[in-house]
Short mmCIF file of C-alpha atoms and ligand atoms in Angstrom, two decimals:
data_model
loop_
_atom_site.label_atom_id
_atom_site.label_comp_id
_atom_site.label_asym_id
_atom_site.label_seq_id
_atom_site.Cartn_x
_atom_site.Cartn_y
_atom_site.Cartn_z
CA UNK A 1 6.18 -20.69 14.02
CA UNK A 2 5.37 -19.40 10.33
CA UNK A 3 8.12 -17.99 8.47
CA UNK A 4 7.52 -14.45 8.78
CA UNK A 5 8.77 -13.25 5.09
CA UNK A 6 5.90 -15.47 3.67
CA UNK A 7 3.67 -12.66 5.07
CA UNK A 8 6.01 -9.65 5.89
CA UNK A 9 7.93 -9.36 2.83
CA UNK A 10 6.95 -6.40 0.47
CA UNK A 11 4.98 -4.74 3.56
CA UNK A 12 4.87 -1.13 4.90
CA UNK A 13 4.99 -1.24 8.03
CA UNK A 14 4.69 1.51 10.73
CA UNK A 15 6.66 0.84 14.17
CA UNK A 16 5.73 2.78 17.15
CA UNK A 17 7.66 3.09 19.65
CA UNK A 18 6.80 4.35 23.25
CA UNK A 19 8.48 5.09 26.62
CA UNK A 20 9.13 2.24 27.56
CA UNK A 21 12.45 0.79 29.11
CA UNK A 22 12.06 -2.22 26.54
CA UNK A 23 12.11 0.53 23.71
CA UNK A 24 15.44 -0.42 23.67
CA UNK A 25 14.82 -4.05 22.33
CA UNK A 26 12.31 -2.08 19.46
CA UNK A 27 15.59 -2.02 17.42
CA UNK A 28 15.75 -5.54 17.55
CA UNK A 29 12.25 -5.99 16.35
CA UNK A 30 13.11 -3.13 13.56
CA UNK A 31 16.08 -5.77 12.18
CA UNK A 32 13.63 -8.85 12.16
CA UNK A 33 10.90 -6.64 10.50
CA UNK A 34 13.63 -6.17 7.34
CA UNK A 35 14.98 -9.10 7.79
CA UNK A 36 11.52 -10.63 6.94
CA UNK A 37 11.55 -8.03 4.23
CA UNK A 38 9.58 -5.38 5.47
CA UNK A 39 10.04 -1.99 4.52
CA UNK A 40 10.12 -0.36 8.30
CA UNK A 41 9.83 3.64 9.53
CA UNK A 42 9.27 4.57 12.65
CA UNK A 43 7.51 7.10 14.89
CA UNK A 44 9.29 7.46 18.28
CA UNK A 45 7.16 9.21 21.32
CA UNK A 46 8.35 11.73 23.67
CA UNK A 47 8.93 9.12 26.08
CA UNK A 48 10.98 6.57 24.05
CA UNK A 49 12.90 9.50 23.27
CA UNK A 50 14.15 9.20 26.75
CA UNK A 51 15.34 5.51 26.71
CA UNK A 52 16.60 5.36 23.17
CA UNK A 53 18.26 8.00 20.79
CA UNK A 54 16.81 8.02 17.49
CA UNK A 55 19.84 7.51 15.37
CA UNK A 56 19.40 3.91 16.68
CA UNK A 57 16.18 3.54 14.49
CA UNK A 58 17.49 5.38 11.79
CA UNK A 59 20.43 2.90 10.87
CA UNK A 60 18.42 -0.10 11.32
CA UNK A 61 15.68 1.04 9.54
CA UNK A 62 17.32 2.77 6.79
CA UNK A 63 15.22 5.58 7.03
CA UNK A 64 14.81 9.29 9.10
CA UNK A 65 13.06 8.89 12.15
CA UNK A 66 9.34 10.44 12.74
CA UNK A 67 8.85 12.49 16.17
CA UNK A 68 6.99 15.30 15.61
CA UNK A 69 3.02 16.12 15.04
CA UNK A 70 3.47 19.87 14.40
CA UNK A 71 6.74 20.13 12.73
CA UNK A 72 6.71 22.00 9.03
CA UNK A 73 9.57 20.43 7.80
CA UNK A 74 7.81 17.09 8.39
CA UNK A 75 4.15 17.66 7.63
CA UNK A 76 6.26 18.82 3.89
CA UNK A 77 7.70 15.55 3.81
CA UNK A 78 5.80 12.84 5.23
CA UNK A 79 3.10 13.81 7.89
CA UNK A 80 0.79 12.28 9.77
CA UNK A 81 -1.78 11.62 7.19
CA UNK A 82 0.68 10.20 4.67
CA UNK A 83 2.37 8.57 6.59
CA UNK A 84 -1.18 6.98 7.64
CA UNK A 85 -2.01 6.28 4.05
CA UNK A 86 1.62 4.86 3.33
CA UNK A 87 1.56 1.63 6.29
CA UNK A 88 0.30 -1.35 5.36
CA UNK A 89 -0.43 -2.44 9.02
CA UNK A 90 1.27 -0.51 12.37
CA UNK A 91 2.97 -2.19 15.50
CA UNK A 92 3.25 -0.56 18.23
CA UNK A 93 6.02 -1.85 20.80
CA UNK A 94 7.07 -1.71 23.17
CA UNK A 95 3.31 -0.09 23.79
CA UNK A 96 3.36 1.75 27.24
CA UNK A 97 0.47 1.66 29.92
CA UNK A 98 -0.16 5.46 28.65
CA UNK A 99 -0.18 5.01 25.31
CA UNK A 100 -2.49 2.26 25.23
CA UNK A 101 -4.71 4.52 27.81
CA UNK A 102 -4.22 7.37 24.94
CA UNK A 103 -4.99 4.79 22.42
CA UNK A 104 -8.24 3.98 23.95
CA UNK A 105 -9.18 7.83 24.41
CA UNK A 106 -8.52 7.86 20.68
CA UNK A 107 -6.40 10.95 21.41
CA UNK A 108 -4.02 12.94 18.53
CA UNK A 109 -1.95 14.84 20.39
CA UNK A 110 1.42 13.32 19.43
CA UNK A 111 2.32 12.27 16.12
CA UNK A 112 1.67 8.42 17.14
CA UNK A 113 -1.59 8.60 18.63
CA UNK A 114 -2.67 10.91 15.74
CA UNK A 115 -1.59 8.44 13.09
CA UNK A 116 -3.05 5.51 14.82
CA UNK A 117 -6.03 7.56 14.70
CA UNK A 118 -5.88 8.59 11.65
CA UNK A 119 -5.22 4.68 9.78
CA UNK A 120 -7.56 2.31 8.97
CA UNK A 121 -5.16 -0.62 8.68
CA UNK A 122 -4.04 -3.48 10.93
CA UNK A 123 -3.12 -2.03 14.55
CA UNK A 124 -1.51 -4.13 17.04
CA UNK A 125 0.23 -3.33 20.30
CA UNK A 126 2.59 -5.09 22.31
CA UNK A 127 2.41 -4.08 25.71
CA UNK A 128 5.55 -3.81 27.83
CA UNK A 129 5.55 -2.30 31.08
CA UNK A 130 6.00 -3.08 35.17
CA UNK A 131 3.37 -6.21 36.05
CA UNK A 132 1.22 -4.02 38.75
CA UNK A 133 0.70 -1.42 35.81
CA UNK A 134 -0.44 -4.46 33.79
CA UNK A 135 -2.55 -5.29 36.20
CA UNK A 136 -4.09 -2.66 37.12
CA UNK A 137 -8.08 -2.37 36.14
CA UNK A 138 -7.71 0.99 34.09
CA UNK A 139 -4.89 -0.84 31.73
CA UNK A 140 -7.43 -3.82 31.64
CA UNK A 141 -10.37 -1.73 30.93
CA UNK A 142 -7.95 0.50 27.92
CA UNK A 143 -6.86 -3.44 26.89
CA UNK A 144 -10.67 -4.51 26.35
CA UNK A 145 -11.58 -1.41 24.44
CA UNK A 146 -8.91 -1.57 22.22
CA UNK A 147 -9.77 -5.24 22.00
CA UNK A 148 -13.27 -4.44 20.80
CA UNK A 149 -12.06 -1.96 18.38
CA UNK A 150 -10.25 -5.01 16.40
CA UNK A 151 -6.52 -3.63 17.74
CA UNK A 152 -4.71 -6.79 18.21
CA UNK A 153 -2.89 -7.66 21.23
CA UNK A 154 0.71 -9.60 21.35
CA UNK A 155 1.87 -10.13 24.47
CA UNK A 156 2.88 -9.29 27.43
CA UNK A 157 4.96 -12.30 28.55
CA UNK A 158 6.00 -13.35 31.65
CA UNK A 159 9.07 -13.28 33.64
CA UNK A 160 11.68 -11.04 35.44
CA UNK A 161 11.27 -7.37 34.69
CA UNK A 162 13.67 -4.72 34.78
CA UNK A 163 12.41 -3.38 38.06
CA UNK A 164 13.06 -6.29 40.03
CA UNK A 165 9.46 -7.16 39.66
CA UNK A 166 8.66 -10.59 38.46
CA UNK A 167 4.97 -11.49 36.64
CA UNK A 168 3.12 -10.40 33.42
CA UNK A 169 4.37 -7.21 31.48
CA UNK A 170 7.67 -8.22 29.62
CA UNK A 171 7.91 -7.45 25.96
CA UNK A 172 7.04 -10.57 23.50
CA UNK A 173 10.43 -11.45 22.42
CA UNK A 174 11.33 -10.11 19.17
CA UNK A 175 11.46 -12.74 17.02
CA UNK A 176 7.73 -14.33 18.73
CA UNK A 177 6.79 -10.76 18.21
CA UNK A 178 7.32 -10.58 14.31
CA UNK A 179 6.06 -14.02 13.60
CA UNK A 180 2.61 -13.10 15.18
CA UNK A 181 2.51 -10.02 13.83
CA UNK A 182 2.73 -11.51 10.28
CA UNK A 183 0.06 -13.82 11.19
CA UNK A 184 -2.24 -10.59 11.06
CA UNK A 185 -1.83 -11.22 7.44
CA UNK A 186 -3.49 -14.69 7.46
CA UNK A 187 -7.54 -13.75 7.53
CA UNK A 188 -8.35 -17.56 6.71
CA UNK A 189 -11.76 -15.85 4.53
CA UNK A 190 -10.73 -18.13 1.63
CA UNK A 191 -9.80 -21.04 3.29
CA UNK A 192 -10.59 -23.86 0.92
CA UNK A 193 -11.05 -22.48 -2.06
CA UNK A 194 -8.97 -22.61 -5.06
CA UNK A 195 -8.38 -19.74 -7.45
CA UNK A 196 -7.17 -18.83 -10.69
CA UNK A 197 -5.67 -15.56 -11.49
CA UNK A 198 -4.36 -13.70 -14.71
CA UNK A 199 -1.89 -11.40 -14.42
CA UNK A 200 0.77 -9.50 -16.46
CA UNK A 201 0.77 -8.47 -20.11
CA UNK A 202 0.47 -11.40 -22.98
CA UNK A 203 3.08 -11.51 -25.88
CA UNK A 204 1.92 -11.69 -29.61
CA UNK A 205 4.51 -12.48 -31.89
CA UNK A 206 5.06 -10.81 -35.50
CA UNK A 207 7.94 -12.96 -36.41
CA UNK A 208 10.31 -15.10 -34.27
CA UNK A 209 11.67 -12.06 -32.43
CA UNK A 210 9.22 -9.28 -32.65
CA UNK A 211 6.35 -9.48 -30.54
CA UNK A 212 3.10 -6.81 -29.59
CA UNK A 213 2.67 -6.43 -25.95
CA UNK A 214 1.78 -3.55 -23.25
CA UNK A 215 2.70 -1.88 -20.39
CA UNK A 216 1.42 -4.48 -17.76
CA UNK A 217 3.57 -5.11 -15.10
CA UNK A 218 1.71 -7.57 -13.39
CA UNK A 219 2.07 -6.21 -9.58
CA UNK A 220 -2.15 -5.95 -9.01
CA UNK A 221 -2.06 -9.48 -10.22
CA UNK A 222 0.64 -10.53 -8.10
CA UNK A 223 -0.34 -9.11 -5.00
CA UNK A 224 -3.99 -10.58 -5.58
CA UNK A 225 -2.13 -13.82 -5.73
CA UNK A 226 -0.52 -12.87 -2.43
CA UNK A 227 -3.80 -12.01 -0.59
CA UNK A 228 -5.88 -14.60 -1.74
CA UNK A 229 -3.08 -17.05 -0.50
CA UNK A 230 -2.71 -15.54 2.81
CA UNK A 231 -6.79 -15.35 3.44
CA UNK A 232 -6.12 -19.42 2.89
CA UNK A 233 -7.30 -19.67 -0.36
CA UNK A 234 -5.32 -22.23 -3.09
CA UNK A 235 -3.97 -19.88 -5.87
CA UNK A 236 -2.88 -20.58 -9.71
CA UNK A 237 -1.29 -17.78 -11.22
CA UNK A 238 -1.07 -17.77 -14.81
CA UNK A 239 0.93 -15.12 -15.32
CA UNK A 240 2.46 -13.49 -19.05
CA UNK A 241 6.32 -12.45 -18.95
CA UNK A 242 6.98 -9.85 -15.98
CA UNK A 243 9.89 -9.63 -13.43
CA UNK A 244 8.11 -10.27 -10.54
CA UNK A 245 9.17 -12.91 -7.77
CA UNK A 246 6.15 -15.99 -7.30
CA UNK A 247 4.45 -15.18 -3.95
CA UNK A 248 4.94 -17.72 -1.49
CA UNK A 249 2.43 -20.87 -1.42
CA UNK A 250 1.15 -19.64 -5.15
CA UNK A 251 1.38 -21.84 -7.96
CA UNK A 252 2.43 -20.13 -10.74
CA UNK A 253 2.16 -20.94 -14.47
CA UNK A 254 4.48 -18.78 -17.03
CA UNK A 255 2.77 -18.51 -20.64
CA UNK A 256 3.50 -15.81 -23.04
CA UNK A 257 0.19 -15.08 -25.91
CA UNK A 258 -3.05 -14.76 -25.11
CA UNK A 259 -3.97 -17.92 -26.68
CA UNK A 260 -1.53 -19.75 -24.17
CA UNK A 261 -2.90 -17.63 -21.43
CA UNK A 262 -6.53 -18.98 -22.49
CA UNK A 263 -5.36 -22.80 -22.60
CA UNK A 264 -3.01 -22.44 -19.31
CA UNK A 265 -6.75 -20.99 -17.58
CA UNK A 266 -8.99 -23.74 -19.07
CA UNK A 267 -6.57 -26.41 -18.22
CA UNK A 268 -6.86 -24.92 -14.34
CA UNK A 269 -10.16 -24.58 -13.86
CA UNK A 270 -11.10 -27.74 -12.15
CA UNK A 271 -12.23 -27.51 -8.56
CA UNK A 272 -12.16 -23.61 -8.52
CA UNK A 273 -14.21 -21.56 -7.29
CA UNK A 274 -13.05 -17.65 -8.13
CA UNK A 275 -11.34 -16.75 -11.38
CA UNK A 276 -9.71 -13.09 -11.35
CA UNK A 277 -8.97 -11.45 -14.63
CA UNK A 278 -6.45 -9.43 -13.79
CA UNK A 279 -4.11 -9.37 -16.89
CA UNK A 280 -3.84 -7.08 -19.65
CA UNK A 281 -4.44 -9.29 -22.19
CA UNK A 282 -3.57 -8.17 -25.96
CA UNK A 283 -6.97 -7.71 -27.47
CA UNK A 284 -5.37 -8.29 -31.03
CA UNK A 285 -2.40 -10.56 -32.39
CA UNK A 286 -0.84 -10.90 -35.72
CA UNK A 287 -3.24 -12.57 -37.67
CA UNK A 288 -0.35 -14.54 -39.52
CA UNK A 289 2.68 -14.39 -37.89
CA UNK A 290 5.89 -14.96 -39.75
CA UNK A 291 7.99 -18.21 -39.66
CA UNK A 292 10.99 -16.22 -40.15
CA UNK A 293 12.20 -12.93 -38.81
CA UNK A 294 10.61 -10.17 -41.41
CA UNK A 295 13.75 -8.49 -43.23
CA UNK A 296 14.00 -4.21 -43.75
CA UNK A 297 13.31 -4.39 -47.35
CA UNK A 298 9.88 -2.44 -47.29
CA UNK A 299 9.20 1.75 -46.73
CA UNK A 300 5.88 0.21 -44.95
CA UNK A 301 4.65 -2.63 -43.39
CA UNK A 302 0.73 -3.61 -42.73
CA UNK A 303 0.27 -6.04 -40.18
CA UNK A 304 -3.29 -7.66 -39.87
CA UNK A 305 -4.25 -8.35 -36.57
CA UNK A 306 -6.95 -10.37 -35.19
CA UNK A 307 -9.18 -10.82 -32.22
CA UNK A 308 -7.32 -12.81 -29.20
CA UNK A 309 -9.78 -14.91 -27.15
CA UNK A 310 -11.83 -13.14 -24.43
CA UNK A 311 -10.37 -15.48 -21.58
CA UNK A 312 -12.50 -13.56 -18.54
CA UNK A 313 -15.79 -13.60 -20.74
CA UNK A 314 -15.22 -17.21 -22.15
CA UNK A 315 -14.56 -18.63 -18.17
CA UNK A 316 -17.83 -17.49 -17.56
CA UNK A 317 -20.11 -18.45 -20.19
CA UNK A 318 -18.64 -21.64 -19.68
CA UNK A 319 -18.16 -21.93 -15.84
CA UNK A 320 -21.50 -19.85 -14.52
CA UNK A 321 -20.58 -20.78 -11.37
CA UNK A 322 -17.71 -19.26 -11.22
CA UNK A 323 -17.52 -16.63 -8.94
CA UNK A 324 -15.60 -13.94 -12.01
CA UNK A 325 -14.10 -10.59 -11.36
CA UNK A 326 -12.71 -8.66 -13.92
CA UNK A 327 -10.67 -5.41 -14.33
CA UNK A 328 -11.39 -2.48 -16.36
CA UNK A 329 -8.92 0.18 -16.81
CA UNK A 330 -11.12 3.47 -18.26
CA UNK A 331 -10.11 6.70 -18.58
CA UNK A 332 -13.95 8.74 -18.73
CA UNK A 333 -16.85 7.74 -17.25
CA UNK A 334 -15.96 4.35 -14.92
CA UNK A 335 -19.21 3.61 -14.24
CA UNK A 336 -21.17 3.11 -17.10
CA UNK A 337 -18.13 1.64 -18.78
CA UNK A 338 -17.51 -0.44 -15.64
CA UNK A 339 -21.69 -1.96 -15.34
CA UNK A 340 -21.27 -2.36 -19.35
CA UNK A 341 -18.28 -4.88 -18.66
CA UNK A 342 -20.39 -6.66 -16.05
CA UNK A 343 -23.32 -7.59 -18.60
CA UNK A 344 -21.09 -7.66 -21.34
CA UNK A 345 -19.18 -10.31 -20.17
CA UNK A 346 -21.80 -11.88 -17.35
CA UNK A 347 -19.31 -11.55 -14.86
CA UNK A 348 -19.71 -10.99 -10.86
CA UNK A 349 -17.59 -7.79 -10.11
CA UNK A 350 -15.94 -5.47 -11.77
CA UNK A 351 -12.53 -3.72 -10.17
CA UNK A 352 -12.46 -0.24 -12.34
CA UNK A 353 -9.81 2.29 -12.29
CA UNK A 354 -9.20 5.74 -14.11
CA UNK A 355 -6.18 5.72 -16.26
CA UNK A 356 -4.51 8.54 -17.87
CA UNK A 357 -4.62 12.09 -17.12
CA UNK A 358 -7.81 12.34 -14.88
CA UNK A 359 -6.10 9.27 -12.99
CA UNK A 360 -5.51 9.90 -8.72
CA UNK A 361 -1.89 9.66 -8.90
CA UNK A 362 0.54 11.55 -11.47
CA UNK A 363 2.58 8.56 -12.12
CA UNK A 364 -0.05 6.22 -13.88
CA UNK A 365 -1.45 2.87 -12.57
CA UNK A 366 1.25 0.33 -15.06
CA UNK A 367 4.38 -0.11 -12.78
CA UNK A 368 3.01 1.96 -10.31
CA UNK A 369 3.00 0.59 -6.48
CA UNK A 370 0.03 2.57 -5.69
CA UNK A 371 -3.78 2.82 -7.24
CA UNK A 372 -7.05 3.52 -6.34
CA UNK A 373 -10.08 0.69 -7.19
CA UNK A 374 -13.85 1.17 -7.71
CA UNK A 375 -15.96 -2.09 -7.15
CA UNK A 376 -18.89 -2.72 -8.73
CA UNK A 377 -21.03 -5.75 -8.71
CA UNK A 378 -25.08 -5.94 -9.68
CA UNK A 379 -26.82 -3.94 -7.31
CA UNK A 380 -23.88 -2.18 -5.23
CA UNK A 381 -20.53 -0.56 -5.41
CA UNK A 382 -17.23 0.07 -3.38
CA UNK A 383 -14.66 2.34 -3.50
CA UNK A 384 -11.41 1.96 -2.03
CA UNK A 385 -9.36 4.96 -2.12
CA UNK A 386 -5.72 5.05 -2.73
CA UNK A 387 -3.90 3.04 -1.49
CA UNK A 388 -0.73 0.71 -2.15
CA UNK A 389 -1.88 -2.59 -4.38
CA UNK A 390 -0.94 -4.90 -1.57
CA UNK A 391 -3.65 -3.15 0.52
CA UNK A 392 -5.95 -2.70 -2.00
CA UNK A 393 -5.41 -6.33 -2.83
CA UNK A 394 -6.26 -7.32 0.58
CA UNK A 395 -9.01 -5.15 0.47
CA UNK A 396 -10.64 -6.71 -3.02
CA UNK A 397 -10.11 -9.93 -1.35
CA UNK A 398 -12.14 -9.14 1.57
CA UNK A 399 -14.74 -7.90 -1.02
CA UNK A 400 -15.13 -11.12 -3.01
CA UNK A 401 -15.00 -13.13 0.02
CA UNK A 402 -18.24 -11.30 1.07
CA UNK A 403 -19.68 -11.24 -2.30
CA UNK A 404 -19.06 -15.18 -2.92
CA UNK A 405 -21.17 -15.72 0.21
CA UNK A 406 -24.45 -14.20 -1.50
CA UNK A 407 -23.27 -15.29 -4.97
CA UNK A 408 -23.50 -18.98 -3.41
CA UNK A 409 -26.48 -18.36 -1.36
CA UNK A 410 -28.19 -18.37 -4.55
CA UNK A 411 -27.08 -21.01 -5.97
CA UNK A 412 -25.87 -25.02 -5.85
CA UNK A 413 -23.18 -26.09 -3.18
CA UNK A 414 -19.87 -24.10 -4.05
CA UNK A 415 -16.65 -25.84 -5.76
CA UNK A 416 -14.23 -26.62 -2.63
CA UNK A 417 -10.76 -27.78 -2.98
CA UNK A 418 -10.21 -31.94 -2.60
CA UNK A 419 -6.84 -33.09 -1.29
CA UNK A 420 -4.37 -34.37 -4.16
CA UNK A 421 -5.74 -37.71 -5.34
CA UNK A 422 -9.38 -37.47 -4.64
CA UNK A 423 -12.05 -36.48 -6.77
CA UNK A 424 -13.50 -33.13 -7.61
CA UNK A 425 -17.10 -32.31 -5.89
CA UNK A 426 -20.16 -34.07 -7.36
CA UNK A 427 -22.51 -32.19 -9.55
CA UNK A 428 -19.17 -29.11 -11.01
CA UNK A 429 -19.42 -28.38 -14.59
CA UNK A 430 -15.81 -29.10 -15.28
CA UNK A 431 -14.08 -28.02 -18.21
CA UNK A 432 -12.64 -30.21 -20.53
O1 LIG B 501 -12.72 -6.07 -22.48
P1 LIG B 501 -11.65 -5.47 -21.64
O2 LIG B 501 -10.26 -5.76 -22.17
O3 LIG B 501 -11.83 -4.03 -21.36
O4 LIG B 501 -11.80 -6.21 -20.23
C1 LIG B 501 -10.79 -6.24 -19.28
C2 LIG B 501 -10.95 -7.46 -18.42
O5 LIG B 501 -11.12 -8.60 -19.25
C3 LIG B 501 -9.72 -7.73 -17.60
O6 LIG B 501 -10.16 -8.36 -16.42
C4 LIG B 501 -8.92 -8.69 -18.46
O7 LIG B 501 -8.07 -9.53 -17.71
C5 LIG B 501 -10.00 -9.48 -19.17
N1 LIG B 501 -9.66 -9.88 -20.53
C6 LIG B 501 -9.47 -11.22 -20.83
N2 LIG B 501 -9.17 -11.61 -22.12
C7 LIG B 501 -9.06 -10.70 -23.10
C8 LIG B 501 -9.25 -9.34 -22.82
C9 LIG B 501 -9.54 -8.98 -21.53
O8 LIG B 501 -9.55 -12.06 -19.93
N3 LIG B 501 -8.77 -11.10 -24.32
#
């Protein structure tokens, strides 16, 4: 069984519970969630009201539990839309024979269904309930339509019930529960590929202990790291100097200037096929930096700078077949500035956000968990709405898997990974 932290960790994720007498082994599932470091909240129904008290799922999940469609209080806190917009995927178990029937009907009359509803991420159910209801040909018929509708099923096992009955309905034990439920995470779309990614700010140094940098935190690079790893895909992050933990099967590669940033890339970009640009590289340095640290003697002090290398623009004019995406952070008119970045630099796809005050969210994009990314590419567009990065990560991922597919469709046989020791695929450019 995978590790479920590898996939898990960092993730919102939304437990439903429902009336069910396995709600109460939900809590259980609540501690492995966390314990795979998931951030957890839960919506209880009506009916798992009546098996468990809430309090229960507030202490393990360190958080006030959600009940109610139609209460004020909670609609001004987090309701059913934000609450919608806030999971990164939703589980619901122990999933009831009506809930999943309510599921199916696509119904939004409790604060569950509606969210469900209302959520466009990853939705899977784990059914629990007595084997005849199992069964039965309506749940089968509710099971298949969810099943077409891409909700993912875990479970039911088999075995003894808590009726006395004996046959298929039991919960998925916890712990078999989480793992698959992480597995959601793993779409395989960029299995065999190897990546490169920037990420982070870059360093420029004045004197020995003064440098230039920005704001960069690297999370949008990180989490890109993250995706493209769990969709399969071999990833190199070169990243500058953040404090953000390496995601796991990532290689990473600290550097600090721009210039190191540049050699770190070249120096990976053997046998790879996408190269994401998602640092915020200094565009300027100290032309001559000084050998020793510059003493307080002057009123003023003039620094020249000069241009850094264009890292992003310089893959691609090298590797053209490079699949090349690219990031542009603009705070008036993203489109034009966004297409001018594609031809500018001749690269494949262009993630654009707004920055500054006519930005979605009030708190910025730099640091920020949350943003909100328009696509372009030549010839067609995406936008996906706000969201946190790891979703929108997974999201951008999904978009250049697509995109690579009609990117190579046009041209020669893509780069694919070889195993350590062979050789790299006949006919690559390869940079020396
Ligand atoms: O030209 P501009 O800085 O607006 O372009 C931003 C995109 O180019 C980002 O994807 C960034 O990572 C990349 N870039 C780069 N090297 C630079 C400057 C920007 O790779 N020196």
């Amino acid at each position: 069984m995978t590790d479920p932290s590898r996939f898990l960790a960092g993730r919102r994720i939304l437990l439903g519970v429902t009336g069910s007498i396995a709600a109460y082994k939900a809590g259980e599932v609540v501690r492995r969630l966390r314990e795979a470091g998931a951030e957890v909240r839960v919506i209880m129904t009506a009916g798992a009201g009546e098996f468990v008290r809430p309090l229960t799922f507030q202490a393990l999940s360190g958080h006030p539990v959600h009940r109610d469609l139609l209460d004020e209080a909670a609609e001004a806190g987090m309701g059913h839309i934000e609450l919608a917009r806030w999971a990164d995927a939703i589980l619901v178990a122990p999933a009831s024979a009506d809930f999943l029937a309510r599921l199916a009907q696509g119904r939004a009359d409790d604060l569950l269904a509606a969210v469900c509803l209302a959520s466009a991420v990853p939705l899977a159910v784990a059914p629990a309930m007595n084997a005849k209801m199992w069964a039965s040909p309506a749940t089968a018929d509710n099971v298949r339509t969810l099943g077409a509708r891409g909700v993912v099923l875990l479970g039911p096992d088999e075995g003894p019930q808590a009726c006395g009955d004996t046959g298929a309905g039991r919960l998925l034990a916890p712990e078999t529960l989480v793992a698959r439920f992480g597995e959601l995470f793993a779409s395989g779309l960029l299995a065999g590929r190897r990546l490169v990614i920037t990420a982070g700010p870059t360093r420029e140094a004045i004197d020995p202990v003064r440098y230039l940098s920005n704001r960069s935190s690297g999370k949008m690079g990180f989490q890109l790291a993250r995706a493209a790893a769990e969709a399969g895909g071999q990833v190199v992050l070169i990243s500058g100097p953040v404090s953000l933990e390496t995601p796991p099967g990532v290689e990473r590669v600290d550097v600090e200037s721009a210039q190191e940033m540049y050699e770190a890339v070249l120096a990976a970009l053997p046998g790879t096929a996408i190269f994401i640009g998602a640092a915020a590289v200094a565009d300027y340095r100290p032309a001559r930096p000084a050998a020793a640290k510059i003493k307080k003697t002057a009123e003023t002090l003039t620094l020249e700078l000069e241009r850094t290398p264009d890292i992003l623009a310089e893959v691609k004019a090298r590797r053209p077949d490079l699949f090349c995406v690219g990031f542009a952070a603009e705070t008036d008119d993203l489109e034009r500035h966004a297409r001018d970045k594609l031809v500018r630099k001749g690269i494949d796809m262009v993630a654009a956000n707004r920055v500054g005050p006519a930005a979605p969210e009030a708190g910025g994009v730099f640091g920020s968990d949350d943003n909100a990314l328009h696509l372009f590419w030549p010839g067609g567009e995406a936008s996906l709405p706000l969201a946190s990065k790891a979703r929108l990560a997974r999201q951008l991922i999904e978009h250049i898997a697509t995109r690579l597919e009609a990117f190579h469709a046009a041209r020669p046989e893509p780069a694919k990974v070889v195993p350590l020791g062979g050789t790299t695929t006949a006919g690559m450019q390869e940079v020396e």
